[in-house]
């Protein structure tokens, strides 16, 4: 079976998580993604840990092994005249180009004229604050983009400093937005509702700001502000920005084994929590009238019950009564898959890599029944140089050695 995007060709000249995730989504659905990396050093993702056996290596970064899976890799210095010329030849047959943040690549390629020179090409640019506005020259880390999105105002304890979510949440969100936008632009290009000749079609480019994409994560807070006229603020593990009448519990509590469960009250049958824990007070009319207003009291009753159970037993007993509790799993427990949910959905896949060995990682995030998912390993740095430069562009094999010696590839 072919992938849903088989036949689509995308050049990925980005660096970092956002562009990497954008093109990973496309590759997992069958697109031919050609990763264009700097000679010798590659994408910055190759130098981001954790590494196999905790030893830094360009081929064993866990992040790169995941985000580069299903792609091809060439090395090319696009800032050199020869490199820029070769890259433009690659763009002649590409449907999309994804570029990342604050590299000399932006200037050397002449982004403003790319769409006019390549009318079929959809150019997707991902930067911290977009391609226009006063913050264009700003550099930013994940901490900065999450802060400027507004997310940190509601993440953490009320009497403590705000907390950045784990990992690269804003960049993953930007990558998702970029992938959707790229596909929408390519679909629009191919639909051509006005019957215009290809050369007459309008140029298509996408400007994705990581900080704006992260604002999507604050959608609940924005809706609450509009609904309750209350600004969300940090409230620990409890709901933020809601009035006392809001449903509770909806929080994370500790269990006897040192683990945690996510606790929630059944929306339609709130008295089930009292039945589960044999605590009549949890079904009292004044408490049910203002559940969030009685959060401290509710937590104390739940903690007594949870102190006699591990997280697995607590979640199992609650779910038997249709009370929506669930275990909070650490990364190792997710992979071990004690409950078998991930195995049942074939969520994890084992991919053989020539340097890292067998790599267990999440499979395609989107599964279409009539299409196959791409599961090939992450490429070695420059693994496809000969295939692309000789096989696709028609360079003589001896030219590769000269280009490598000159630092072009």
CSV table of C-alpha atoms in Angstrom, one decimal:
chain,number,residue,atom,x,y,z
A,1,UNK,CA,0.0,0.0,0.0
A,2,UNK,CA,1.1,3.5,-0.7
A,3,UNK,CA,1.1,6.4,1.8
A,4,UNK,CA,-1.5,9.1,1.6
A,5,UNK,CA,1.2,11.6,0.5
A,6,UNK,CA,3.2,9.4,-1.9
A,7,UNK,CA,4.5,11.5,-4.7
A,8,UNK,CA,4.8,14.6,-2.7
A,9,UNK,CA,8.4,15.9,-2.5
A,10,UNK,CA,9.5,18.2,0.3
A,11,UNK,CA,12.9,19.7,0.9
A,12,UNK,CA,13.6,20.2,4.7
A,13,UNK,CA,16.3,22.8,5.3
A,14,UNK,CA,15.2,23.6,8.8
A,15,UNK,CA,17.0,23.0,12.0
A,16,UNK,CA,15.4,22.1,15.3
A,17,UNK,CA,12.2,20.5,16.6
A,18,UNK,CA,9.6,22.6,14.9
A,19,UNK,CA,10.7,22.0,11.3
A,20,UNK,CA,11.7,18.5,12.1
A,21,UNK,CA,8.3,17.6,13.4
A,22,UNK,CA,6.6,19.3,10.5
A,23,UNK,CA,8.4,17.2,8.0
A,24,UNK,CA,8.2,14.0,10.1
A,25,UNK,CA,4.4,14.3,9.9
A,26,UNK,CA,4.6,14.6,6.1
A,27,UNK,CA,7.1,11.7,5.9
A,28,UNK,CA,5.0,9.4,8.1
A,29,UNK,CA,2.2,9.8,5.5
A,30,UNK,CA,4.4,8.9,2.6
A,31,UNK,CA,6.0,12.2,1.4
A,32,UNK,CA,9.5,12.0,0.1
A,33,UNK,CA,11.3,14.3,2.6
A,34,UNK,CA,14.9,15.3,1.7
A,35,UNK,CA,16.7,16.6,4.8
A,36,UNK,CA,19.3,19.2,3.7
A,37,UNK,CA,22.0,19.3,6.5
A,38,UNK,CA,25.2,21.2,7.0
A,39,UNK,CA,28.4,19.3,6.1
A,40,UNK,CA,30.1,17.4,8.9
A,41,UNK,CA,27.9,18.7,11.7
A,42,UNK,CA,24.3,18.2,10.4
A,43,UNK,CA,21.1,19.4,12.0
A,44,UNK,CA,21.3,20.7,15.5
A,45,UNK,CA,19.0,17.8,16.5
A,46,UNK,CA,21.9,15.4,16.0
A,47,UNK,CA,23.6,17.1,18.9
A,48,UNK,CA,20.6,17.1,21.2
A,49,UNK,CA,20.5,14.4,23.9
A,50,UNK,CA,19.7,12.0,25.2
A,51,UNK,CA,22.2,9.7,23.4
A,52,UNK,CA,22.6,6.0,23.3
A,53,UNK,CA,24.6,5.0,26.3
A,54,UNK,CA,24.9,8.7,27.2
A,55,UNK,CA,27.7,9.1,24.7
A,56,UNK,CA,27.3,12.1,22.3
A,57,UNK,CA,27.2,10.9,18.7
A,58,UNK,CA,25.7,12.5,15.5
A,59,UNK,CA,23.9,9.3,14.7
A,60,UNK,CA,22.4,8.3,18.1
A,61,UNK,CA,20.5,11.3,19.4
A,62,UNK,CA,17.1,10.0,20.5
A,63,UNK,CA,15.4,13.2,19.3
A,64,UNK,CA,16.9,13.0,15.8
A,65,UNK,CA,16.3,9.2,15.6
A,66,UNK,CA,12.6,10.0,16.1
A,67,UNK,CA,12.1,13.2,14.1
A,68,UNK,CA,14.2,12.1,11.1
A,69,UNK,CA,12.7,8.7,10.7
A,70,UNK,CA,11.4,8.1,7.2
A,71,UNK,CA,13.5,10.9,5.6
A,72,UNK,CA,16.5,11.0,3.4
A,73,UNK,CA,19.6,13.1,4.2
A,74,UNK,CA,22.1,15.0,2.1
A,75,UNK,CA,24.8,17.4,3.2
A,76,UNK,CA,25.1,20.8,1.5
A,77,UNK,CA,26.4,24.2,2.3
A,78,UNK,CA,23.7,26.3,0.7
A,79,UNK,CA,25.5,29.5,1.7
A,80,UNK,CA,28.2,28.9,-0.8
A,81,UNK,CA,27.6,29.8,-4.5
A,82,UNK,CA,28.0,26.2,-5.6
A,83,UNK,CA,25.8,24.9,-2.8
A,84,UNK,CA,23.1,27.5,-3.5
A,85,UNK,CA,23.1,26.5,-7.2
A,86,UNK,CA,22.7,22.8,-6.4
A,87,UNK,CA,20.0,23.5,-3.9
A,88,UNK,CA,18.0,25.5,-6.5
A,89,UNK,CA,18.2,22.6,-8.8
A,90,UNK,CA,16.6,20.4,-6.1
A,91,UNK,CA,13.8,22.9,-5.7
A,92,UNK,CA,12.9,22.7,-9.3
A,93,UNK,CA,11.1,19.3,-8.6
A,94,UNK,CA,10.0,20.0,-5.0
A,95,UNK,CA,6.4,20.7,-3.9
A,96,UNK,CA,7.4,22.2,-0.6
A,97,UNK,CA,10.4,23.8,1.2
A,98,UNK,CA,10.5,24.0,5.0
A,99,UNK,CA,13.1,26.3,6.6
A,100,UNK,CA,13.8,26.9,10.2
A,101,UNK,CA,15.0,29.8,12.3
A,102,UNK,CA,17.7,32.4,12.2
A,103,UNK,CA,20.2,30.8,9.9
A,104,UNK,CA,22.2,32.4,7.1
A,105,UNK,CA,20.2,30.0,4.9
A,106,UNK,CA,17.3,32.5,4.9
A,107,UNK,CA,19.5,35.3,3.4
A,108,UNK,CA,21.6,33.2,1.0
A,109,UNK,CA,18.5,31.7,-0.7
A,110,UNK,CA,16.7,35.0,-1.2
A,111,UNK,CA,13.4,33.8,0.2
A,112,UNK,CA,11.5,36.8,-1.1
A,113,UNK,CA,12.1,35.6,-4.7
A,114,UNK,CA,11.8,31.9,-4.2
A,115,UNK,CA,8.1,31.7,-4.9
A,116,UNK,CA,8.5,33.7,-8.1
A,117,UNK,CA,11.4,31.6,-9.3
A,118,UNK,CA,9.6,28.4,-8.4
A,119,UNK,CA,5.9,28.9,-8.9
A,120,UNK,CA,4.9,25.4,-7.8
A,121,UNK,CA,7.0,25.6,-4.6
A,122,UNK,CA,5.2,26.2,-1.3
A,123,UNK,CA,7.7,27.8,1.1
A,124,UNK,CA,7.0,27.3,4.9
A,125,UNK,CA,9.1,29.4,7.2
A,126,UNK,CA,9.1,28.7,10.9
A,127,UNK,CA,10.6,31.4,13.3
A,128,UNK,CA,10.0,32.3,17.0
A,129,UNK,CA,8.0,35.5,16.2
A,130,UNK,CA,7.2,35.4,12.5
A,131,UNK,CA,8.6,37.1,9.5
A,132,UNK,CA,7.1,40.6,10.2
A,133,UNK,CA,6.7,42.8,13.3
A,134,UNK,CA,9.0,44.3,15.9
A,135,UNK,CA,10.2,40.9,17.3
A,136,UNK,CA,11.5,39.5,14.0
A,137,UNK,CA,15.2,39.9,15.0
A,138,UNK,CA,14.7,38.4,18.5
A,139,UNK,CA,16.4,35.1,19.3
A,140,UNK,CA,14.3,32.7,21.5
A,141,UNK,CA,14.4,29.4,23.3
A,142,UNK,CA,11.5,27.2,24.2
A,143,UNK,CA,11.3,29.1,27.5
A,144,UNK,CA,10.8,32.4,25.7
A,145,UNK,CA,8.2,31.2,23.2
A,146,UNK,CA,6.2,29.5,25.9
A,147,UNK,CA,6.4,32.6,28.0
A,148,UNK,CA,5.3,35.0,25.3
A,149,UNK,CA,2.4,32.7,24.3
A,150,UNK,CA,0.9,33.4,27.7
A,151,UNK,CA,1.0,29.7,28.8
A,152,UNK,CA,3.3,30.2,31.7
A,153,UNK,CA,0.8,32.5,33.5
A,154,UNK,CA,-1.2,29.4,34.4
A,155,UNK,CA,1.4,26.7,34.8
A,156,UNK,CA,2.7,26.1,38.3
A,157,UNK,CA,1.8,26.8,42.0
A,158,UNK,CA,0.2,30.1,42.8
A,159,UNK,CA,2.8,31.0,45.4
A,160,UNK,CA,5.8,29.9,43.2
A,161,UNK,CA,7.4,30.9,40.0
A,162,UNK,CA,5.8,29.7,36.8
A,163,UNK,CA,7.0,26.4,35.3
A,164,UNK,CA,7.8,25.6,31.7
A,165,UNK,CA,6.2,22.4,30.4
A,166,UNK,CA,8.6,19.6,29.7
A,167,UNK,CA,10.4,19.4,26.4
A,168,UNK,CA,9.6,21.5,23.3
A,169,UNK,CA,5.9,21.9,23.4
A,170,UNK,CA,5.7,25.2,21.5
A,171,UNK,CA,8.0,23.8,18.8
A,172,UNK,CA,5.9,20.7,18.4
A,173,UNK,CA,2.8,22.8,18.2
A,174,UNK,CA,4.4,25.0,15.5
A,175,UNK,CA,5.5,21.9,13.6
A,176,UNK,CA,1.9,20.6,13.6
A,177,UNK,CA,0.6,24.0,12.4
A,178,UNK,CA,3.3,24.2,9.7
A,179,UNK,CA,2.5,20.7,8.4
A,180,UNK,CA,-1.3,21.4,8.2
A,181,UNK,CA,-0.6,24.8,6.5
A,182,UNK,CA,1.8,23.2,4.0
A,183,UNK,CA,-0.7,20.6,3.0
A,184,UNK,CA,-3.5,23.2,2.7
A,185,UNK,CA,-1.3,25.4,0.5
A,186,UNK,CA,-0.3,22.5,-1.8
A,187,UNK,CA,-3.9,21.3,-2.0
A,188,UNK,CA,-4.9,24.8,-3.0
A,189,UNK,CA,-2.2,25.0,-5.5
A,190,UNK,CA,-3.3,21.7,-7.2
A,191,UNK,CA,-7.0,22.5,-7.1
A,192,UNK,CA,-6.6,25.6,-9.2
A,193,UNK,CA,-10.3,26.5,-9.2
A,194,UNK,CA,-9.9,29.4,-11.7
A,195,UNK,CA,-8.2,27.3,-14.3
A,196,UNK,CA,-5.2,29.7,-14.3
A,197,UNK,CA,-2.0,28.6,-16.0
A,198,UNK,CA,0.7,27.4,-13.6
A,199,UNK,CA,2.9,30.5,-14.2
A,200,UNK,CA,-0.1,32.7,-13.4
A,201,UNK,CA,-0.9,31.1,-10.0
A,202,UNK,CA,-0.2,33.3,-7.0
A,203,UNK,CA,2.9,32.6,-5.0
A,204,UNK,CA,2.2,30.6,-1.8
A,205,UNK,CA,4.2,30.9,1.3
A,206,UNK,CA,3.6,30.2,5.0
A,207,UNK,CA,4.8,32.3,7.9
A,208,UNK,CA,4.6,30.2,11.1
A,209,UNK,CA,5.5,31.9,14.4
A,210,UNK,CA,6.3,29.5,17.2
A,211,UNK,CA,5.0,31.8,19.9
A,212,UNK,CA,1.7,32.2,18.1
A,213,UNK,CA,1.4,28.5,17.6
A,214,UNK,CA,1.9,28.0,21.3
A,215,UNK,CA,-0.9,30.4,22.0
A,216,UNK,CA,-3.2,27.7,20.7
A,217,UNK,CA,-2.4,25.8,23.9
A,218,UNK,CA,-4.0,28.6,25.9
A,219,UNK,CA,-7.3,28.2,24.1
A,220,UNK,CA,-9.0,26.9,27.2
A,221,UNK,CA,-7.9,29.9,29.2
A,222,UNK,CA,-9.1,32.3,26.5
A,223,UNK,CA,-12.5,30.5,26.5
A,224,UNK,CA,-12.8,30.7,30.2
A,225,UNK,CA,-11.9,34.4,30.2
A,226,UNK,CA,-14.7,35.0,27.7
A,227,UNK,CA,-17.2,32.8,29.5
A,228,UNK,CA,-16.6,33.6,33.2
A,229,UNK,CA,-14.8,36.9,32.9
A,230,UNK,CA,-12.0,35.5,35.0
A,231,UNK,CA,-8.3,35.5,34.2
A,232,UNK,CA,-6.6,32.2,34.5
A,233,UNK,CA,-3.7,32.2,36.9
A,234,UNK,CA,-1.4,29.5,38.3
A,235,UNK,CA,-3.3,27.1,40.5
A,236,UNK,CA,-1.1,24.1,40.9
A,237,UNK,CA,-2.7,20.9,39.6
A,238,UNK,CA,-6.2,22.3,40.0
A,239,UNK,CA,-8.3,24.0,37.3
A,240,UNK,CA,-7.3,27.6,36.8
A,241,UNK,CA,-9.7,30.4,36.0
A,242,UNK,CA,-12.9,28.8,37.0
A,243,UNK,CA,-15.5,29.9,39.6
A,244,UNK,CA,-16.2,27.8,42.8
A,245,UNK,CA,-19.2,26.2,41.1
A,246,UNK,CA,-16.9,24.4,38.6
A,247,UNK,CA,-16.6,20.6,38.7
A,248,UNK,CA,-14.0,19.1,41.0
A,249,UNK,CA,-12.0,17.0,41.4
A,250,UNK,CA,-10.0,17.5,38.2
A,251,UNK,CA,-6.5,17.1,39.6
A,252,UNK,CA,-3.5,14.8,40.2
A,253,UNK,CA,-3.1,13.2,43.6
A,254,UNK,CA,-0.5,10.8,45.1
A,255,UNK,CA,-1.0,7.2,45.8
A,256,UNK,CA,0.4,4.7,48.3
A,257,UNK,CA,3.1,3.4,45.9
A,258,UNK,CA,4.6,6.8,45.4
A,259,UNK,CA,2.8,7.2,42.1
A,260,UNK,CA,0.0,9.4,41.0
A,261,UNK,CA,-3.5,9.2,39.5
A,262,UNK,CA,-5.4,11.8,37.6
A,263,UNK,CA,-8.8,12.2,39.4
A,264,UNK,CA,-12.0,13.4,38.0
A,265,UNK,CA,-15.7,13.5,39.0
A,266,UNK,CA,-18.3,12.0,36.7
A,267,UNK,CA,-20.0,14.9,35.1
A,268,UNK,CA,-23.5,13.4,34.9
A,269,UNK,CA,-23.3,11.3,38.1
A,270,UNK,CA,-21.2,13.4,40.6
A,271,UNK,CA,-22.3,11.2,43.6
A,272,UNK,CA,-20.4,8.2,42.3
A,273,UNK,CA,-17.2,9.6,43.8
A,274,UNK,CA,-18.8,9.4,47.3
A,275,UNK,CA,-19.9,5.8,46.6
A,276,UNK,CA,-16.4,4.8,45.4
A,277,UNK,CA,-14.6,6.2,48.5
A,278,UNK,CA,-17.4,5.6,51.0
A,279,UNK,CA,-17.4,9.2,51.9
A,280,UNK,CA,-21.0,10.6,52.2
A,281,UNK,CA,-19.6,14.1,52.5
A,282,UNK,CA,-18.5,14.0,48.8
A,283,UNK,CA,-22.2,13.8,47.9
A,284,UNK,CA,-23.4,16.6,50.2
A,285,UNK,CA,-25.5,19.3,48.5
A,286,UNK,CA,-23.3,22.3,49.6
A,287,UNK,CA,-20.2,20.5,48.3
A,288,UNK,CA,-21.8,19.6,45.0
A,289,UNK,CA,-23.1,23.2,44.6
A,290,UNK,CA,-19.5,24.5,44.8
A,291,UNK,CA,-17.1,21.6,44.1
A,292,UNK,CA,-14.1,23.7,43.3
A,293,UNK,CA,-14.8,25.9,46.3
A,294,UNK,CA,-14.4,22.8,48.5
A,295,UNK,CA,-11.2,21.6,46.8
A,296,UNK,CA,-9.1,21.3,50.0
A,297,UNK,CA,-11.8,19.3,51.7
A,298,UNK,CA,-12.2,17.0,48.7
A,299,UNK,CA,-8.5,16.5,48.4
A,300,UNK,CA,-8.2,15.4,52.0
A,301,UNK,CA,-10.9,12.8,51.6
A,302,UNK,CA,-9.4,11.5,48.3
A,303,UNK,CA,-6.0,11.3,49.9
A,304,UNK,CA,-7.2,9.1,52.7
A,305,UNK,CA,-8.6,6.6,50.2
A,306,UNK,CA,-5.6,6.8,47.9
A,307,UNK,CA,-3.2,6.2,50.7
A,308,UNK,CA,-4.4,2.6,50.9
A,309,UNK,CA,-4.0,1.8,47.2
A,310,UNK,CA,-1.4,1.9,44.5
A,311,UNK,CA,-2.2,3.9,41.3
A,312,UNK,CA,-3.1,0.8,39.3
A,313,UNK,CA,-5.7,-0.4,41.9
A,314,UNK,CA,-7.1,3.1,42.4
A,315,UNK,CA,-7.7,3.6,38.7
A,316,UNK,CA,-9.1,0.1,38.3
A,317,UNK,CA,-11.6,0.5,41.2
A,318,UNK,CA,-12.7,3.9,40.0
A,319,UNK,CA,-13.2,2.9,36.4
A,320,UNK,CA,-15.3,-0.1,37.5
A,321,UNK,CA,-17.8,2.5,38.9
A,322,UNK,CA,-17.3,4.7,35.7
A,323,UNK,CA,-15.5,7.3,37.8
A,324,UNK,CA,-12.9,8.7,35.3
A,325,UNK,CA,-9.6,8.1,37.2
A,326,UNK,CA,-6.4,7.2,35.3
A,327,UNK,CA,-2.8,6.3,36.1
A,328,UNK,CA,-0.1,8.9,35.6
A,329,UNK,CA,2.7,7.0,33.9
A,330,UNK,CA,6.3,7.7,33.6
A,331,UNK,CA,8.1,7.2,30.2
A,332,UNK,CA,9.3,3.7,31.1
A,333,UNK,CA,5.8,2.6,32.1
A,334,UNK,CA,4.4,4.0,28.8
A,335,UNK,CA,6.8,1.9,26.8
A,336,UNK,CA,6.3,-1.2,29.1
A,337,UNK,CA,2.5,-0.9,28.3
A,338,UNK,CA,1.3,-2.8,31.3
A,339,UNK,CA,-2.4,-2.4,30.2
A,340,UNK,CA,-1.7,-3.4,26.6
A,341,UNK,CA,-3.4,-0.3,25.1
A,342,UNK,CA,-0.4,0.7,22.9
A,343,UNK,CA,0.2,-2.9,21.7
A,344,UNK,CA,-3.5,-3.2,20.7
A,345,UNK,CA,-3.1,-0.1,18.6
A,346,UNK,CA,0.4,-0.9,17.4
A,347,UNK,CA,1.4,2.5,18.6
A,348,UNK,CA,5.1,1.7,19.2
A,349,UNK,CA,7.3,0.4,16.4
A,350,UNK,CA,10.8,-1.1,16.4
A,351,UNK,CA,13.1,0.4,13.8
A,352,UNK,CA,16.5,-1.1,13.0
A,353,UNK,CA,19.2,1.6,12.7
A,354,UNK,CA,22.7,0.9,11.5
A,355,UNK,CA,24.4,2.7,14.4
A,356,UNK,CA,21.9,2.9,17.2
A,357,UNK,CA,20.5,-0.7,16.7
A,358,UNK,CA,16.8,-1.4,17.3
A,359,UNK,CA,15.0,1.8,18.3
A,360,UNK,CA,11.6,1.6,19.8
A,361,UNK,CA,9.7,4.8,19.2
A,362,UNK,CA,6.1,6.0,18.5
A,363,UNK,CA,4.9,5.2,15.0
A,364,UNK,CA,2.9,7.4,12.7
A,365,UNK,CA,0.7,9.8,14.7
A,366,UNK,CA,-2.0,9.6,12.0
A,367,UNK,CA,-3.1,6.2,10.7
A,368,UNK,CA,-5.2,5.9,7.6
A,369,UNK,CA,-6.7,2.4,7.0
A,370,UNK,CA,-6.1,2.4,3.2
A,371,UNK,CA,-2.5,3.7,3.4
A,372,UNK,CA,0.7,2.4,4.8
A,373,UNK,CA,2.8,4.3,7.3
A,374,UNK,CA,6.5,5.1,6.7
A,375,UNK,CA,8.7,3.3,9.3
A,376,UNK,CA,12.2,3.5,7.9
A,377,UNK,CA,15.0,4.5,10.2
A,378,UNK,CA,16.5,8.0,10.5
A,379,UNK,CA,19.2,8.5,7.8
A,380,UNK,CA,22.9,8.7,8.5
A,381,UNK,CA,24.3,12.2,7.9
A,382,UNK,CA,24.7,12.5,4.1
A,383,UNK,CA,23.6,9.0,3.5
A,384,UNK,CA,21.8,9.9,0.3
A,385,UNK,CA,24.5,12.2,-1.2
A,386,UNK,CA,25.3,9.9,-4.1
A,387,UNK,CA,21.7,8.9,-4.7
A,388,UNK,CA,20.7,12.6,-5.0
A,389,UNK,CA,23.7,14.3,-6.6
A,390,UNK,CA,24.6,11.5,-9.0
A,391,UNK,CA,21.2,9.8,-9.5
A,392,UNK,CA,18.9,12.8,-9.4
A,393,UNK,CA,21.0,15.8,-10.5
A,394,UNK,CA,23.3,13.8,-12.8
A,395,UNK,CA,26.7,14.9,-11.4
A,396,UNK,CA,29.7,12.8,-12.2
A,397,UNK,CA,30.7,10.5,-9.3
A,398,UNK,CA,34.2,12.0,-9.1
A,399,UNK,CA,32.6,15.5,-8.6
A,400,UNK,CA,31.4,14.3,-5.1
A,401,UNK,CA,34.9,14.0,-3.8
A,402,UNK,CA,35.8,17.5,-5.1
A,403,UNK,CA,32.7,19.0,-3.5
A,404,UNK,CA,33.4,17.3,-0.2
A,405,UNK,CA,37.0,18.5,-0.2
A,406,UNK,CA,35.8,22.0,-0.8
A,407,UNK,CA,33.3,21.7,2.1
A,408,UNK,CA,30.3,22.1,-0.2
A,409,UNK,CA,28.8,18.7,0.7
